[in-house]
Short mmCIF file of C-alpha atoms in Angstrom, two decimals:
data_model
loop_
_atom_site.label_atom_id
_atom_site.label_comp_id
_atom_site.label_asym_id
_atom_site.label_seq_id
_atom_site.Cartn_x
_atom_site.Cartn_y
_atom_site.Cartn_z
CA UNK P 1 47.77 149.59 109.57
CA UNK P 2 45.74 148.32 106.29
CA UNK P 3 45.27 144.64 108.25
CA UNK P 4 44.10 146.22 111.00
CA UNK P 5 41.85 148.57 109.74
CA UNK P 6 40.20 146.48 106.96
CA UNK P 7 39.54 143.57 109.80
CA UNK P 8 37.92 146.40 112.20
CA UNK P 9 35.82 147.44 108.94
CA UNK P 10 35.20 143.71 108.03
CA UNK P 11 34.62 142.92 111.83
CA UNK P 12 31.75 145.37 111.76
CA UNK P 13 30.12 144.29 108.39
CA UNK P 14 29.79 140.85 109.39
CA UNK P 15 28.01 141.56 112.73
CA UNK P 16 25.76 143.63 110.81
CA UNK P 17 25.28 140.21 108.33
CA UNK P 18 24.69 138.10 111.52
CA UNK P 19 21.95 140.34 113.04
CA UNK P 20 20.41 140.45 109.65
CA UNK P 21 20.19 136.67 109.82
CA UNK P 22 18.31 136.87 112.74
CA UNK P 23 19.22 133.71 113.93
CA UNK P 24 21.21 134.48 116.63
CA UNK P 25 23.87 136.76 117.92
CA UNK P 26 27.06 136.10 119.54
CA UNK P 27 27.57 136.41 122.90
CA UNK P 28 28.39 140.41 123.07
CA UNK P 29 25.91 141.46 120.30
CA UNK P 30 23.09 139.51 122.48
CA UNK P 31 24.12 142.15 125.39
CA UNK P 32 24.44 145.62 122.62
CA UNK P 33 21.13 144.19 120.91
CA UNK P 34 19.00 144.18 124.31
CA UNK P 35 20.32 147.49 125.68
CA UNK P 36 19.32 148.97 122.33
CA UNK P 37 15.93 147.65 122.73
CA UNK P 38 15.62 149.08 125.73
CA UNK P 39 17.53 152.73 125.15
CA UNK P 40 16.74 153.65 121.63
CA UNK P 41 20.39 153.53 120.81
CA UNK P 42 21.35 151.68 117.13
CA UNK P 43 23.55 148.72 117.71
CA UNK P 44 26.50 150.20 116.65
CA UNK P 45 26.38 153.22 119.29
CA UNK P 46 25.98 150.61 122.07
CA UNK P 47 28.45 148.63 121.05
CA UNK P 48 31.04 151.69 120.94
CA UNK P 49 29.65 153.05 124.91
CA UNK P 50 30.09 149.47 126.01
CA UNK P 51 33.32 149.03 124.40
CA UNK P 52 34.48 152.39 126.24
CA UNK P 53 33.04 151.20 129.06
CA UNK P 54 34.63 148.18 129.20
CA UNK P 55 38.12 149.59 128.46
CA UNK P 56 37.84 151.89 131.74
CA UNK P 57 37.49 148.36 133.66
CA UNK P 58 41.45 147.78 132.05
CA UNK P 59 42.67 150.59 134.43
CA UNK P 60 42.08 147.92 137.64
CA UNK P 61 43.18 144.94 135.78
CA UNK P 62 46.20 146.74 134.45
CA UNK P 63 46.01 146.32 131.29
CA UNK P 64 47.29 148.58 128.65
CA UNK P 65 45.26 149.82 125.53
CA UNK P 66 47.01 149.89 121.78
CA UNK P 67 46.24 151.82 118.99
CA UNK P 68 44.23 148.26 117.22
CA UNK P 69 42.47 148.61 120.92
CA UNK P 70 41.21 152.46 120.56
CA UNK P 71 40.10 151.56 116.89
CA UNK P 72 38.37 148.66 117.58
CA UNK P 73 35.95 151.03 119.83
CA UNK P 74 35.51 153.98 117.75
CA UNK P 75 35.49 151.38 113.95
CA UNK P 76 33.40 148.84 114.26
CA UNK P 77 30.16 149.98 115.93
CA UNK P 78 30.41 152.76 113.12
CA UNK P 79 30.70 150.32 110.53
CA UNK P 80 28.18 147.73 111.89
CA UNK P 81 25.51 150.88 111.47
CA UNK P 82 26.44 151.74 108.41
CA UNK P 83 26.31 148.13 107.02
CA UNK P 84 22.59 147.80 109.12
CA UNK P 85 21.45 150.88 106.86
CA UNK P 86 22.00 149.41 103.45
CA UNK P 87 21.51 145.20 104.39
CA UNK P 88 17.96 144.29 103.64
CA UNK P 89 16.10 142.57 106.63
CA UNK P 90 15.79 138.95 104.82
CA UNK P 91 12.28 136.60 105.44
CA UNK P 92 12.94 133.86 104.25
CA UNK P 93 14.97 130.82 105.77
CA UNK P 94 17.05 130.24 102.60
CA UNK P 95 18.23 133.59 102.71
CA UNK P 96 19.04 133.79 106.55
CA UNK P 97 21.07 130.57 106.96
CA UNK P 98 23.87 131.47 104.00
CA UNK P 99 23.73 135.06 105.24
CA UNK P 100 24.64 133.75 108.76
CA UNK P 101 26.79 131.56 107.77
CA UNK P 102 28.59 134.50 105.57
CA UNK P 103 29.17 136.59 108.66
CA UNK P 104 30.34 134.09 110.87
CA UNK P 105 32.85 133.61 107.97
CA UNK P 106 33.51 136.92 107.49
CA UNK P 107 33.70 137.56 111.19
CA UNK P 108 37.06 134.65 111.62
CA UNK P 109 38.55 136.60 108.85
CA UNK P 110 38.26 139.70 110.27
CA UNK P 111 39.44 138.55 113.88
CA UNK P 112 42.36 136.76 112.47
CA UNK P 113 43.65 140.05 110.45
CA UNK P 114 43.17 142.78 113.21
CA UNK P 115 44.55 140.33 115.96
CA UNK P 116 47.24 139.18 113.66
CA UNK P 117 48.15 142.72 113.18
CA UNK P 118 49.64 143.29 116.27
CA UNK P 119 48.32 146.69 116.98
CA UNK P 120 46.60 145.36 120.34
CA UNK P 121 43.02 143.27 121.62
CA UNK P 122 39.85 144.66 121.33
CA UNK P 123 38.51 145.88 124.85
CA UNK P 124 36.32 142.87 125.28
CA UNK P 125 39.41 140.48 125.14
CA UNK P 126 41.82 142.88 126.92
CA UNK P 127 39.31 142.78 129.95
CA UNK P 128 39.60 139.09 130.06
CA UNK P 129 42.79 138.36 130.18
CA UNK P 130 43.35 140.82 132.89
CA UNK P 131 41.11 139.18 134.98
CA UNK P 132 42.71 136.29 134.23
CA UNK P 133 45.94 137.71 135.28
CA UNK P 134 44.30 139.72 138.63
CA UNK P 135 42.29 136.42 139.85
CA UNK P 136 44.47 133.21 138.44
CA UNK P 137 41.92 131.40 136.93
CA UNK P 138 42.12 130.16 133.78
CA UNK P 139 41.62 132.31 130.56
CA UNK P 140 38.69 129.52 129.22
CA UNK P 141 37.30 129.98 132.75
CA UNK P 142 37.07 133.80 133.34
CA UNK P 143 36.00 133.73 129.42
CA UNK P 144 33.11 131.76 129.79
CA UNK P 145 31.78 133.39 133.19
CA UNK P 146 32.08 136.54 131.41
CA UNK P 147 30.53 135.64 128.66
CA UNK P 148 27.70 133.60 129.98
CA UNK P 149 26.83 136.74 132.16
CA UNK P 150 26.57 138.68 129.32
CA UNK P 151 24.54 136.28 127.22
CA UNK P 152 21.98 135.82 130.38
CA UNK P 153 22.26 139.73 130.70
CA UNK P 154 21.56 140.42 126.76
CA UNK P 155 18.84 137.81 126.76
CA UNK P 156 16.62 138.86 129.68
CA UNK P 157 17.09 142.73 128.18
CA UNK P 158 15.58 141.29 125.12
CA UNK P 159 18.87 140.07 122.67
CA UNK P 160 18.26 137.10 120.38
CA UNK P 161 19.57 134.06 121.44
CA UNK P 162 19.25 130.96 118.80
CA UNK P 163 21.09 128.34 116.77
CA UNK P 164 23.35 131.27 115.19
CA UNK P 165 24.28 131.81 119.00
CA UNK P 166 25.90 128.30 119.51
CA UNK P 167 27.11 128.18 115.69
CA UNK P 168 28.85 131.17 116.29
CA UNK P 169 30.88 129.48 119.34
CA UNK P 170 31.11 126.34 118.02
CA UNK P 171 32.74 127.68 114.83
CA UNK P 172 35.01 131.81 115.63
CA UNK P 173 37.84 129.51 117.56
CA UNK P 174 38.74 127.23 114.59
CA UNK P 175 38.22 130.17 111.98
CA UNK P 176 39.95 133.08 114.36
CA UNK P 177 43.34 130.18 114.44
CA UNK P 178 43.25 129.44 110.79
CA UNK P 179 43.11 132.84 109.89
CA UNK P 180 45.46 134.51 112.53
CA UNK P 181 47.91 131.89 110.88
CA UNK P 182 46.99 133.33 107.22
CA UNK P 183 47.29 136.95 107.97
CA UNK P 184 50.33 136.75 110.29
CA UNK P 185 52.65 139.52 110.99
CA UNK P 186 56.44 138.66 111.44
CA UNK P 187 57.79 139.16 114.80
CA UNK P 188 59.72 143.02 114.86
CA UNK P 189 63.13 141.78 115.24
CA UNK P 190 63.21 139.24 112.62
CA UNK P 191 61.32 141.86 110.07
CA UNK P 192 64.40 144.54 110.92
CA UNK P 193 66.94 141.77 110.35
CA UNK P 194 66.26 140.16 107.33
CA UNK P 195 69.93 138.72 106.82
CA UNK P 196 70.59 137.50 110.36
CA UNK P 197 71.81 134.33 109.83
CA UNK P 198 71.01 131.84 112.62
CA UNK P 199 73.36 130.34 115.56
CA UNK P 200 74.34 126.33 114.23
CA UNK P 201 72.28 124.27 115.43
CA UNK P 202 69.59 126.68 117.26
CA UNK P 203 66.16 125.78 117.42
CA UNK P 204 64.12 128.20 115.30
CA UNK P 205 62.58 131.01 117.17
CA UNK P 206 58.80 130.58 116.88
CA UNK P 207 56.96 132.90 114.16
CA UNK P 208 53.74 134.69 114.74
CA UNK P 209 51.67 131.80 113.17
CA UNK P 210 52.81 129.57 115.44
CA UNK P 211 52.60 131.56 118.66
CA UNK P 212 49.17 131.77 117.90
CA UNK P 213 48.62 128.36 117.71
CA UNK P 214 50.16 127.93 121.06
CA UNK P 215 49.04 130.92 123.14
CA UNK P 216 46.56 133.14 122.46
CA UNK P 217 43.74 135.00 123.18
CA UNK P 218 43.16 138.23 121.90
CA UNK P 219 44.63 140.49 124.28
CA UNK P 220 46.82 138.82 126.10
CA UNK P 221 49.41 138.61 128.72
CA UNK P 222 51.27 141.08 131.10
CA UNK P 223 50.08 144.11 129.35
CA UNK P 224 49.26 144.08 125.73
CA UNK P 225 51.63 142.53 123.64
CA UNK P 226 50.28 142.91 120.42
CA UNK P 227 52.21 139.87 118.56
CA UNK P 228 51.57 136.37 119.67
CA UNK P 229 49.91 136.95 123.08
CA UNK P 230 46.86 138.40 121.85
CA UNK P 231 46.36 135.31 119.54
CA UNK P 232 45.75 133.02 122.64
CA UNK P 233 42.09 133.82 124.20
CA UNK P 234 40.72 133.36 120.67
CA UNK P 235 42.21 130.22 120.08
CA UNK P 236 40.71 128.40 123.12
CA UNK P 237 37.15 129.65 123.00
#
């Protein structure tokens, strides 16, 4: 419960770093930051209707919310508002590239300790991977069609696209695997049986960390399992 809940608070924070950068936004943010240009909404509130928005679109796609799922909605546009009011609005260059470059940081860490806390996928991720599931295209596929729509979308609404944009793709896969294998949870059954000793000769049964590496995406699979599945979407963006 700590993991996930300092990751949602972190999560938030280091949007709020990013915008400040104004550089660039990543690919969601572009779409919150243009419909609060054009409804008067902060960031944060947008971000919180879309993510409740989004999570109604699970119902079709099957898809079945967790507790880290719920949270992630309700947390992080709260937070992002609250870090907006006390972040100064930076001018010059020297100040917006490390500050950019601190909340993409920040924002790998953050993904890698809700995700690897096995509580469930954010509603953005969750409505990915049930498309993936309800049409049979690839997860990389149905990400980046959703993802470029909502980029396009943000941007003609009036959401800042820029080099922080395509740094912030470039660089959230390789940070969200590194630290979903730092911030790991063991898997249920081997945490409740510590002194199991294993069959001769069995292969080892694969840990967290390592299902992440394989699989992944946050949200994942039939449902939400919130262990190893989730890891995979992240891990191929």
């Amino acid at each position: 419960m700590t993991q996930l809940y300092a990751g949602l608070v972190l999560y938030g924070v280091s949007c709020a770093l990013i915008l400040r950068a104004g550089l660039g936004l990543e690919p969601w943010n572009v779409l919150h930051q243009g419909l609060s240009e054009r409804t008067g909404l902060s960031m944060g509130v947008v971000m919180t209707v879309v993510g409740a928005l989004v999570l109604l679109l699970w119902i079709p796609v099957r898809q079945r919310p967790g507790l880290g799922t719920v949270s992630n909605v309700v947390v992080i546009g709260f937070v992002m508002d609250g870090a907006l009011a006390v972040l100064p609005e930076p001018e010059a260059l020297a100040v917006r590239i490390p500050l950019l470059a601190a909340g993409i940081l920040l924002n790998g860490v953050a993904t890698g300790l809700y995700i690897a806390a096995r509580f469930g996928p954010g509603p953005r991720d969750g409505i990915m991977t049930g498309l993936h599931r309800a049409t049979g295209l690839s997860i990389r596929l149905v990400r980046t069609i959703v993802e470029v729509t909502v980029v396009t979308t943000g941007f003609l609404l009036g959401g800042t696209v820029g080099a922080g944009t395509i740094a912030y793709t470039l660089a959230i896969g390789p940070l969200a695997q590194f630290f979903l294998r730092v911030f790991a949870v063991p898997e249920p059954d081997a945490a409740s049986e510590p002194d199991a000793a294993p069959e001769p000769n069995a292969a080892p049964e694969p840990n967290a960390a390592s299902a992440s590496h394989g699989v992944r995406e946050p949200g994942g699979g039939s449902g939400v399992v919130a262990g190893s599945t989730p890891s995979r979407a992240i891990l191929r963006r």
